[in-house]
Amino acid sequence: MKNFAIAFLLVLSVNCFSQDTITTAKAKDYMDKEVCVIGKVVSFKLASEGKSTNYINIDKPYPESVFTVVISNSYLEKLNIKIEDLKDKNVCIKGKITTYKNDPKQIPQIYNPISIVLKKE
């Protein structure tokens, strides 16, 4: 079982880096494209009681955040991720870059990413 888990993570890692890999500073240049964004998880906000939306801020904390991962509780379960374990870790987030309500003035985000993989230092 351990070998299967390692193989699965390796496949996700290779798949993540097969796409364009960008920093959070370049995210606005890749709107509506599927990419891998690399950066450090600096803060997060878990869904409050009765809510299902979680926020992960990459490289800068809210309200100065430059990139946010918006992820529902069901996607967290699907990806088998605990946001708390990602704090202060470098990650690669694969997904489509958008903004809230497609407003170009908003912070770039990935909503319900395809994968979140820890990046080796």
mmCIF file of N, CA and C in Angstrom:
data_model
loop_
_atom_site.group_PDB
_atom_site.id
_atom_site.type_symbol
_atom_site.label_atom_id
_atom_site.label_comp_id
_atom_site.label_asym_id
_atom_site.label_seq_id
_atom_site.Cartn_x
_atom_site.Cartn_y
_atom_site.Cartn_z
ATOM 1 N N MET A 1 0.820 -1.189 0.000
ATOM 2 C CA MET A 1 0.000 0.000 0.000
ATOM 3 C C MET A 1 0.871 1.262 0.000
ATOM 4 N N LYS A 2 1.973 1.212 0.757
ATOM 5 C CA LYS A 2 2.872 2.356 0.834
ATOM 6 C C LYS A 2 3.478 2.650 -0.544
ATOM 7 N N ASN A 3 3.859 1.587 -1.274
ATOM 8 C CA ASN A 3 4.425 1.775 -2.612
ATOM 9 C C ASN A 3 3.400 2.385 -3.560
ATOM 10 N N PHE A 4 2.146 1.971 -3.426
ATOM 11 C CA PHE A 4 1.082 2.533 -4.269
ATOM 12 C C PHE A 4 0.926 4.026 -3.997
ATOM 13 N N ALA A 5 0.954 4.414 -2.730
ATOM 14 C CA ALA A 5 0.817 5.832 -2.379
ATOM 15 C C ALA A 5 1.980 6.647 -2.934
ATOM 16 N N ILE A 6 3.182 6.130 -2.840
ATOM 17 C CA ILE A 6 4.353 6.826 -3.374
ATOM 18 C C ILE A 6 4.248 6.954 -4.889
ATOM 19 N N ALA A 7 3.853 5.885 -5.545
ATOM 20 C CA ALA A 7 3.707 5.917 -7.006
ATOM 21 C C ALA A 7 2.636 6.931 -7.416
ATOM 22 N N PHE A 8 1.544 6.961 -6.677
ATOM 23 C CA PHE A 8 0.467 7.903 -6.964
ATOM 24 C C PHE A 8 0.959 9.348 -6.842
ATOM 25 N N LEU A 9 1.697 9.656 -5.786
ATOM 26 C CA LEU A 9 2.224 11.008 -5.600
ATOM 27 C C LEU A 9 3.233 11.374 -6.687
ATOM 28 N N LEU A 10 4.041 10.409 -7.108
ATOM 29 C CA LEU A 10 4.990 10.676 -8.192
ATOM 30 C C LEU A 10 4.274 10.985 -9.496
ATOM 31 N N VAL A 11 3.222 10.252 -9.784
ATOM 32 C CA VAL A 11 2.441 10.507 -11.001
ATOM 33 C C VAL A 11 1.836 11.905 -10.946
ATOM 34 N N LEU A 12 1.293 12.283 -9.796
ATOM 35 C CA LEU A 12 0.737 13.631 -9.649
ATOM 36 C C LEU A 12 1.823 14.689 -9.816
ATOM 37 N N SER A 13 3.003 14.428 -9.271
ATOM 38 C CA SER A 13 4.093 15.395 -9.388
ATOM 39 C C SER A 13 4.522 15.565 -10.828
ATOM 40 N N VAL A 14 4.691 14.478 -11.551
ATOM 41 C CA VAL A 14 5.091 14.552 -12.953
ATOM 42 C C VAL A 14 4.016 15.263 -13.753
ATOM 43 N N ASN A 15 2.765 14.923 -13.494
ATOM 44 C CA ASN A 15 1.654 15.552 -14.193
ATOM 45 C C ASN A 15 1.606 17.044 -13.907
ATOM 46 N N CYS A 16 1.897 17.436 -12.680
ATOM 47 C CA CYS A 16 1.873 18.846 -12.315
ATOM 48 C C CYS A 16 2.919 19.629 -13.097
ATOM 49 N N PHE A 17 4.103 19.090 -13.243
ATOM 50 C CA PHE A 17 5.169 19.816 -13.902
ATOM 51 C C PHE A 17 5.159 19.655 -15.408
ATOM 52 N N SER A 18 4.251 18.845 -15.964
ATOM 53 C CA SER A 18 4.156 18.722 -17.411
ATOM 54 C C SER A 18 3.446 19.936 -18.015
ATOM 55 N N GLN A 19 2.710 20.674 -17.234
ATOM 56 C CA GLN A 19 2.030 21.891 -17.667
ATOM 57 C C GLN A 19 2.970 23.073 -17.459
ATOM 58 N N ASP A 20 2.496 24.272 -17.828
ATOM 59 C CA ASP A 20 3.244 25.482 -17.501
ATOM 60 C C ASP A 20 3.323 25.598 -15.985
ATOM 61 N N THR A 21 4.520 25.813 -15.470
ATOM 62 C CA THR A 21 4.713 26.019 -14.048
ATOM 63 C C THR A 21 5.103 27.473 -13.854
ATOM 64 N N ILE A 22 4.307 28.184 -13.059
ATOM 65 C CA ILE A 22 4.506 29.620 -12.904
ATOM 66 C C ILE A 22 4.545 30.000 -11.434
ATOM 67 N N THR A 23 5.004 31.213 -11.171
ATOM 68 C CA THR A 23 4.960 31.772 -9.821
ATOM 69 C C THR A 23 3.659 32.548 -9.660
ATOM 70 N N THR A 24 3.348 32.899 -8.438
ATOM 71 C CA THR A 24 2.124 33.659 -8.174
ATOM 72 C C THR A 24 2.164 35.034 -8.841
ATOM 73 N N ALA A 25 3.345 35.601 -8.988
ATOM 74 C CA ALA A 25 3.474 36.928 -9.609
ATOM 75 C C ALA A 25 3.048 36.922 -11.077
ATOM 76 N N LYS A 26 3.132 35.763 -11.735
ATOM 77 C CA LYS A 26 2.777 35.660 -13.153
ATOM 78 C C LYS A 26 1.351 35.168 -13.382
ATOM 79 N N ALA A 27 0.615 34.910 -12.327
ATOM 80 C CA ALA A 27 -0.711 34.295 -12.445
ATOM 81 C C ALA A 27 -1.666 35.099 -13.320
ATOM 82 N N LYS A 28 -1.639 36.426 -13.230
ATOM 83 C CA LYS A 28 -2.561 37.248 -14.032
ATOM 84 C C LYS A 28 -2.313 37.094 -15.529
ATOM 85 N N ASP A 29 -1.108 36.694 -15.910
ATOM 86 C CA ASP A 29 -0.782 36.498 -17.322
ATOM 87 C C ASP A 29 -1.334 35.175 -17.872
ATOM 88 N N TYR A 30 -1.868 34.337 -17.013
ATOM 89 C CA TYR A 30 -2.342 33.010 -17.420
ATOM 90 C C TYR A 30 -3.824 32.808 -17.124
ATOM 91 N N MET A 31 -4.596 33.885 -17.189
ATOM 92 C CA MET A 31 -6.025 33.798 -16.902
ATOM 93 C C MET A 31 -6.710 32.794 -17.832
ATOM 94 N N ASP A 32 -7.593 31.992 -17.273
ATOM 95 C CA ASP A 32 -8.373 30.981 -17.979
ATOM 96 C C ASP A 32 -7.520 29.879 -18.600
ATOM 97 N N LYS A 33 -6.307 29.690 -18.086
ATOM 98 C CA LYS A 33 -5.440 28.609 -18.558
ATOM 99 C C LYS A 33 -5.154 27.665 -17.396
ATOM 100 N N GLU A 34 -4.970 26.402 -17.739
ATOM 101 C CA GLU A 34 -4.619 25.413 -16.725
ATOM 102 C C GLU A 34 -3.103 25.397 -16.566
ATOM 103 N N VAL A 35 -2.649 25.658 -15.351
ATOM 104 C CA VAL A 35 -1.223 25.735 -15.054
ATOM 105 C C VAL A 35 -0.945 25.131 -13.681
ATOM 106 N N CYS A 36 0.326 25.066 -13.355
ATOM 107 C CA CYS A 36 0.759 24.728 -12.000
ATOM 108 C C CYS A 36 1.377 25.980 -11.402
ATOM 109 N N VAL A 37 0.821 26.446 -10.317
ATOM 110 C CA VAL A 37 1.330 27.623 -9.625
ATOM 111 C C VAL A 37 2.141 27.141 -8.440
ATOM 112 N N ILE A 38 3.378 27.641 -8.345
ATOM 113 C CA ILE A 38 4.222 27.255 -7.218
ATOM 114 C C ILE A 38 4.341 28.427 -6.251
ATOM 115 N N GLY A 39 4.380 28.109 -4.980
ATOM 116 C CA GLY A 39 4.521 29.139 -3.960
ATOM 117 C C GLY A 39 4.436 28.535 -2.577
ATOM 118 N N LYS A 40 4.532 29.402 -1.578
ATOM 119 C CA LYS A 40 4.520 28.970 -0.184
ATOM 120 C C LYS A 40 3.170 29.304 0.452
ATOM 121 N N VAL A 41 2.609 28.346 1.143
ATOM 122 C CA VAL A 41 1.358 28.560 1.876
ATOM 123 C C VAL A 41 1.693 29.390 3.114
ATOM 124 N N VAL A 42 1.182 30.626 3.138
ATOM 125 C CA VAL A 42 1.501 31.517 4.252
ATOM 126 C C VAL A 42 0.336 31.702 5.226
ATOM 127 N N SER A 43 -0.890 31.517 4.750
ATOM 128 C CA SER A 43 -2.045 31.609 5.635
ATOM 129 C C SER A 43 -3.227 30.895 5.000
ATOM 130 N N PHE A 44 -4.230 30.645 5.803
ATOM 131 C CA PHE A 44 -5.436 29.984 5.303
ATOM 132 C C PHE A 44 -6.615 30.354 6.181
ATOM 133 N N LYS A 45 -7.797 30.149 5.632
ATOM 134 C CA LYS A 45 -9.030 30.350 6.396
ATOM 135 C C LYS A 45 -9.916 29.140 6.136
ATOM 136 N N LEU A 46 -10.192 28.406 7.184
ATOM 137 C CA LEU A 46 -11.047 27.224 7.060
ATOM 138 C C LEU A 46 -12.511 27.646 7.061
ATOM 139 N N ALA A 47 -13.327 26.842 6.420
ATOM 140 C CA ALA A 47 -14.764 27.106 6.359
ATOM 141 C C ALA A 47 -15.342 27.131 7.766
ATOM 142 N N SER A 48 -16.141 28.156 8.042
ATOM 143 C CA SER A 48 -16.786 28.249 9.349
ATOM 144 C C SER A 48 -18.009 27.339 9.382
ATOM 145 N N GLU A 49 -18.592 27.214 10.545
ATOM 146 C CA GLU A 49 -19.765 26.351 10.747
ATOM 147 C C GLU A 49 -20.848 26.665 9.717
ATOM 148 N N GLY A 50 -21.312 25.652 9.028
ATOM 149 C CA GLY A 50 -22.370 25.817 8.046
ATOM 150 C C GLY A 50 -21.891 26.261 6.675
ATOM 151 N N LYS A 51 -20.616 26.551 6.540
ATOM 152 C CA LYS A 51 -20.037 26.975 5.263
ATOM 153 C C LYS A 51 -19.178 25.846 4.710
ATOM 154 N N SER A 52 -18.845 25.925 3.419
ATOM 155 C CA SER A 52 -18.039 24.849 2.831
ATOM 156 C C SER A 52 -16.848 25.359 2.026
ATOM 157 N N THR A 53 -16.548 26.670 2.088
ATOM 158 C CA THR A 53 -15.468 27.226 1.295
ATOM 159 C C THR A 53 -14.259 27.549 2.164
ATOM 160 N N ASN A 54 -13.091 27.044 1.740
ATOM 161 C CA ASN A 54 -11.826 27.262 2.422
ATOM 162 C C ASN A 54 -10.918 28.098 1.521
ATOM 163 N N TYR A 55 -10.025 28.871 2.135
ATOM 164 C CA TYR A 55 -9.125 29.734 1.379
ATOM 165 C C TYR A 55 -7.688 29.471 1.807
ATOM 166 N N ILE A 56 -6.806 29.338 0.829
ATOM 167 C CA ILE A 56 -5.376 29.168 1.082
ATOM 168 C C ILE A 56 -4.659 30.315 0.374
ATOM 169 N N ASN A 57 -3.919 31.116 1.134
ATOM 170 C CA ASN A 57 -3.178 32.232 0.558
ATOM 171 C C ASN A 57 -1.737 31.806 0.295
ATOM 172 N N ILE A 58 -1.292 32.086 -0.921
ATOM 173 C CA ILE A 58 0.045 31.685 -1.350
ATOM 174 C C ILE A 58 0.939 32.923 -1.426
ATOM 175 N N ASP A 59 2.114 32.833 -0.854
ATOM 176 C CA ASP A 59 3.192 33.838 -0.864
ATOM 177 C C ASP A 59 2.954 35.071 -0.001
ATOM 178 N N LYS A 60 1.719 35.569 0.109
ATOM 179 C CA LYS A 60 1.426 36.703 0.991
ATOM 180 C C LYS A 60 0.090 36.459 1.679
ATOM 181 N N PRO A 61 -0.010 36.821 2.972
ATOM 182 C CA PRO A 61 -1.267 36.600 3.698
ATOM 183 C C PRO A 61 -2.337 37.613 3.304
ATOM 184 N N TYR A 62 -3.591 37.247 3.567
ATOM 185 C CA TYR A 62 -4.707 38.173 3.373
ATOM 186 C C TYR A 62 -4.528 39.333 4.346
ATOM 187 N N PRO A 63 -4.731 40.551 4.006
ATOM 188 C CA PRO A 63 -5.350 41.104 2.811
ATOM 189 C C PRO A 63 -4.369 41.482 1.700
ATOM 190 N N GLU A 64 -3.081 41.223 1.878
ATOM 191 C CA GLU A 64 -2.098 41.542 0.837
ATOM 192 C C GLU A 64 -1.888 40.401 -0.141
ATOM 193 N N SER A 65 -2.703 39.375 -0.078
ATOM 194 C CA SER A 65 -2.492 38.172 -0.880
ATOM 195 C C SER A 65 -2.427 38.479 -2.377
ATOM 196 N N VAL A 66 -1.557 37.728 -3.057
ATOM 197 C CA VAL A 66 -1.386 37.889 -4.498
ATOM 198 C C VAL A 66 -1.997 36.717 -5.265
ATOM 199 N N PHE A 67 -2.277 35.626 -4.546
ATOM 200 C CA PHE A 67 -2.867 34.444 -5.166
ATOM 201 C C PHE A 67 -3.566 33.625 -4.094
ATOM 202 N N THR A 68 -4.758 33.140 -4.411
ATOM 203 C CA THR A 68 -5.548 32.369 -3.455
ATOM 204 C C THR A 68 -6.046 31.078 -4.086
ATOM 205 N N VAL A 69 -6.030 30.020 -3.293
ATOM 206 C CA VAL A 69 -6.656 28.763 -3.688
ATOM 207 C C VAL A 69 -7.976 28.700 -2.938
ATOM 208 N N VAL A 70 -9.065 28.569 -3.681
ATOM 209 C CA VAL A 70 -10.397 28.463 -3.092
ATOM 210 C C VAL A 70 -10.814 27.011 -3.265
ATOM 211 N N ILE A 71 -11.117 26.365 -2.151
ATOM 212 C CA ILE A 71 -11.371 24.921 -2.225
ATOM 213 C C ILE A 71 -12.507 24.537 -1.281
ATOM 214 N N SER A 72 -13.424 23.756 -1.801
ATOM 215 C CA SER A 72 -14.579 23.328 -0.996
ATOM 216 C C SER A 72 -14.205 22.139 -0.120
ATOM 217 N N ASN A 73 -15.003 21.936 0.910
ATOM 218 C CA ASN A 73 -14.765 20.801 1.814
ATOM 219 C C ASN A 73 -14.769 19.472 1.064
ATOM 220 N N SER A 74 -15.679 19.328 0.103
ATOM 221 C CA SER A 74 -15.757 18.059 -0.632
ATOM 222 C C SER A 74 -14.494 17.822 -1.464
ATOM 223 N N TYR A 75 -13.916 18.871 -2.029
ATOM 224 C CA TYR A 75 -12.665 18.711 -2.778
ATOM 225 C C TYR A 75 -11.507 18.385 -1.847
ATOM 226 N N LEU A 76 -11.487 18.978 -0.660
ATOM 227 C CA LEU A 76 -10.452 18.637 0.311
ATOM 228 C C LEU A 76 -10.501 17.146 0.630
ATOM 229 N N GLU A 77 -11.706 16.630 0.811
ATOM 230 C CA GLU A 77 -11.861 15.204 1.083
ATOM 231 C C GLU A 77 -11.411 14.378 -0.116
ATOM 232 N N LYS A 78 -11.788 14.814 -1.314
ATOM 233 C CA LYS A 78 -11.423 14.094 -2.534
ATOM 234 C C LYS A 78 -9.905 14.033 -2.704
ATOM 235 N N LEU A 79 -9.228 15.149 -2.435
ATOM 236 C CA LEU A 79 -7.774 15.205 -2.567
ATOM 237 C C LEU A 79 -7.052 14.667 -1.337
ATOM 238 N N ASN A 80 -7.814 14.385 -0.281
ATOM 239 C CA ASN A 80 -7.265 13.866 0.972
ATOM 240 C C ASN A 80 -6.201 14.805 1.538
ATOM 241 N N ILE A 81 -6.588 16.072 1.694
ATOM 242 C CA ILE A 81 -5.649 17.104 2.146
ATOM 243 C C ILE A 81 -6.178 17.758 3.413
ATOM 244 N N LYS A 82 -5.262 18.025 4.342
ATOM 245 C CA LYS A 82 -5.554 18.834 5.517
ATOM 246 C C LYS A 82 -4.807 20.149 5.320
ATOM 247 N N ILE A 83 -5.551 21.228 5.203
ATOM 248 C CA ILE A 83 -4.943 22.532 4.942
ATOM 249 C C ILE A 83 -3.918 22.893 6.015
ATOM 250 N N GLU A 84 -4.210 22.562 7.251
ATOM 251 C CA GLU A 84 -3.308 22.903 8.344
ATOM 252 C C GLU A 84 -1.911 22.338 8.129
ATOM 253 N N ASP A 85 -1.817 21.178 7.483
ATOM 254 C CA ASP A 85 -0.522 20.530 7.251
ATOM 255 C C ASP A 85 0.293 21.228 6.155
ATOM 256 N N LEU A 86 -0.341 22.103 5.380
ATOM 257 C CA LEU A 86 0.349 22.796 4.292
ATOM 258 C C LEU A 86 1.016 24.096 4.740
ATOM 259 N N LYS A 87 0.667 24.607 5.913
ATOM 260 C CA LYS A 87 1.192 25.893 6.390
ATOM 261 C C LYS A 87 2.716 25.909 6.352
ATOM 262 N N ASP A 88 3.275 26.965 5.776
ATOM 263 C CA ASP A 88 4.721 27.192 5.656
ATOM 264 C C ASP A 88 5.427 26.188 4.749
ATOM 265 N N LYS A 89 4.672 25.505 3.900
ATOM 266 C CA LYS A 89 5.262 24.550 2.961
ATOM 267 C C LYS A 89 5.153 25.094 1.543
ATOM 268 N N ASN A 90 6.114 24.737 0.697
ATOM 269 C CA ASN A 90 6.059 25.089 -0.727
ATOM 270 C C ASN A 90 5.217 24.046 -1.444
ATOM 271 N N VAL A 91 4.321 24.521 -2.290
ATOM 272 C CA VAL A 91 3.379 23.634 -2.972
ATOM 273 C C VAL A 91 3.302 23.965 -4.459
ATOM 274 N N CYS A 92 2.793 23.005 -5.212
ATOM 275 C CA CYS A 92 2.455 23.181 -6.615
ATOM 276 C C CYS A 92 0.958 22.916 -6.716
ATOM 277 N N ILE A 93 0.213 23.927 -7.150
ATOM 278 C CA ILE A 93 -1.241 23.816 -7.262
ATOM 279 C C ILE A 93 -1.602 23.786 -8.735
ATOM 280 N N LYS A 94 -2.227 22.712 -9.173
ATOM 281 C CA LYS A 94 -2.605 22.584 -10.576
ATOM 282 C C LYS A 94 -4.081 22.890 -10.735
ATOM 283 N N GLY A 95 -4.394 23.762 -11.692
ATOM 284 C CA GLY A 95 -5.782 24.103 -11.960
ATOM 285 C C GLY A 95 -5.887 25.272 -12.918
ATOM 286 N N LYS A 96 -7.114 25.715 -13.135
ATOM 287 C CA LYS A 96 -7.397 26.809 -14.060
ATOM 288 C C LYS A 96 -7.435 28.134 -13.286
ATOM 289 N N ILE A 97 -6.672 29.110 -13.752
ATOM 290 C CA ILE A 97 -6.611 30.417 -13.105
ATOM 291 C C ILE A 97 -7.826 31.257 -13.498
ATOM 292 N N THR A 98 -8.509 31.768 -12.491
ATOM 293 C CA THR A 98 -9.675 32.637 -12.697
ATOM 294 C C THR A 98 -9.602 33.774 -11.677
ATOM 295 N N THR A 99 -10.647 34.584 -11.632
ATOM 296 C CA THR A 99 -10.822 35.561 -10.566
ATOM 297 C C THR A 99 -12.265 35.461 -10.085
ATOM 298 N N TYR A 100 -12.528 36.010 -8.924
ATOM 299 C CA TYR A 100 -13.878 36.002 -8.371
ATOM 300 C C TYR A 100 -14.809 36.743 -9.314
ATOM 301 N N LYS A 101 -15.859 36.072 -9.737
ATOM 302 C CA LYS A 101 -16.864 36.609 -10.669
ATOM 303 C C LYS A 101 -16.226 37.138 -11.961
ATOM 304 N N ASN A 102 -15.100 36.549 -12.347
ATOM 305 C CA ASN A 102 -14.366 36.935 -13.564
ATOM 306 C C ASN A 102 -14.043 38.426 -13.623
ATOM 307 N N ASP A 103 -13.866 39.022 -12.462
ATOM 308 C CA ASP A 103 -13.516 40.441 -12.376
ATOM 309 C C ASP A 103 -11.987 40.565 -12.422
ATOM 310 N N PRO A 104 -11.428 41.197 -13.458
ATOM 311 C CA PRO A 104 -9.975 41.291 -13.590
ATOM 312 C C PRO A 104 -9.301 42.094 -12.476
ATOM 313 N N LYS A 105 -10.078 42.852 -11.708
ATOM 314 C CA LYS A 105 -9.510 43.610 -10.594
ATOM 315 C C LYS A 105 -9.295 42.742 -9.356
ATOM 316 N N GLN A 106 -9.870 41.549 -9.360
ATOM 317 C CA GLN A 106 -9.782 40.651 -8.213
ATOM 318 C C GLN A 106 -8.461 39.869 -8.223
ATOM 319 N N ILE A 107 -8.159 39.254 -7.098
ATOM 320 C CA ILE A 107 -6.943 38.450 -6.942
ATOM 321 C C ILE A 107 -7.086 37.163 -7.752
ATOM 322 N N PRO A 108 -6.043 36.794 -8.518
ATOM 323 C CA PRO A 108 -6.104 35.510 -9.241
ATOM 324 C C PRO A 108 -6.276 34.353 -8.260
ATOM 325 N N GLN A 109 -6.994 33.340 -8.711
ATOM 326 C CA GLN A 109 -7.264 32.188 -7.856
ATOM 327 C C GLN A 109 -7.401 30.926 -8.698
ATOM 328 N N ILE A 110 -7.287 29.813 -8.014
ATOM 329 C CA ILE A 110 -7.673 28.525 -8.595
ATOM 330 C C ILE A 110 -8.784 28.008 -7.699
ATOM 331 N N TYR A 111 -9.923 27.699 -8.301
ATOM 332 C CA TYR A 111 -11.064 27.169 -7.559
ATOM 333 C C TYR A 111 -11.076 25.654 -7.717
ATOM 334 N N ASN A 112 -11.132 24.942 -6.615
ATOM 335 C CA ASN A 112 -11.123 23.482 -6.587
ATOM 336 C C ASN A 112 -10.053 22.912 -7.528
ATOM 337 N N PRO A 113 -8.788 23.016 -7.110
ATOM 338 C CA PRO A 113 -7.672 22.586 -7.955
ATOM 339 C C PRO A 113 -7.713 21.100 -8.276
ATOM 340 N N ILE A 114 -7.048 20.757 -9.369
ATOM 341 C CA ILE A 114 -6.926 19.354 -9.776
ATOM 342 C C ILE A 114 -6.033 18.623 -8.773
ATOM 343 N N SER A 115 -4.942 19.295 -8.358
ATOM 344 C CA SER A 115 -4.046 18.683 -7.389
ATOM 345 C C SER A 115 -3.299 19.757 -6.616
ATOM 346 N N ILE A 116 -2.886 19.391 -5.416
ATOM 347 C CA ILE A 116 -1.979 20.199 -4.586
ATOM 348 C C ILE A 116 -0.888 19.243 -4.142
ATOM 349 N N VAL A 117 0.335 19.538 -4.568
ATOM 350 C CA VAL A 117 1.456 18.640 -4.284
ATOM 351 C C VAL A 117 2.537 19.417 -3.538
ATOM 352 N N LEU A 118 3.083 18.826 -2.472
ATOM 353 C CA LEU A 118 4.199 19.442 -1.793
ATOM 354 C C LEU A 118 5.387 19.476 -2.733
ATOM 355 N N LYS A 119 6.074 20.594 -2.758
ATOM 356 C CA LYS A 119 7.232 20.767 -3.622
ATOM 357 C C LYS A 119 8.475 20.562 -2.779
ATOM 358 N N LYS A 120 9.391 19.771 -3.294
ATOM 359 C CA LYS A 120 10.639 19.525 -2.561
ATOM 360 C C LYS A 120 11.444 20.806 -2.554
ATOM 361 N N GLU A 121 12.057 21.081 -1.420
ATOM 362 C CA GLU A 121 12.831 22.325 -1.234
ATOM 363 C C GLU A 121 14.136 22.270 -1.990
#
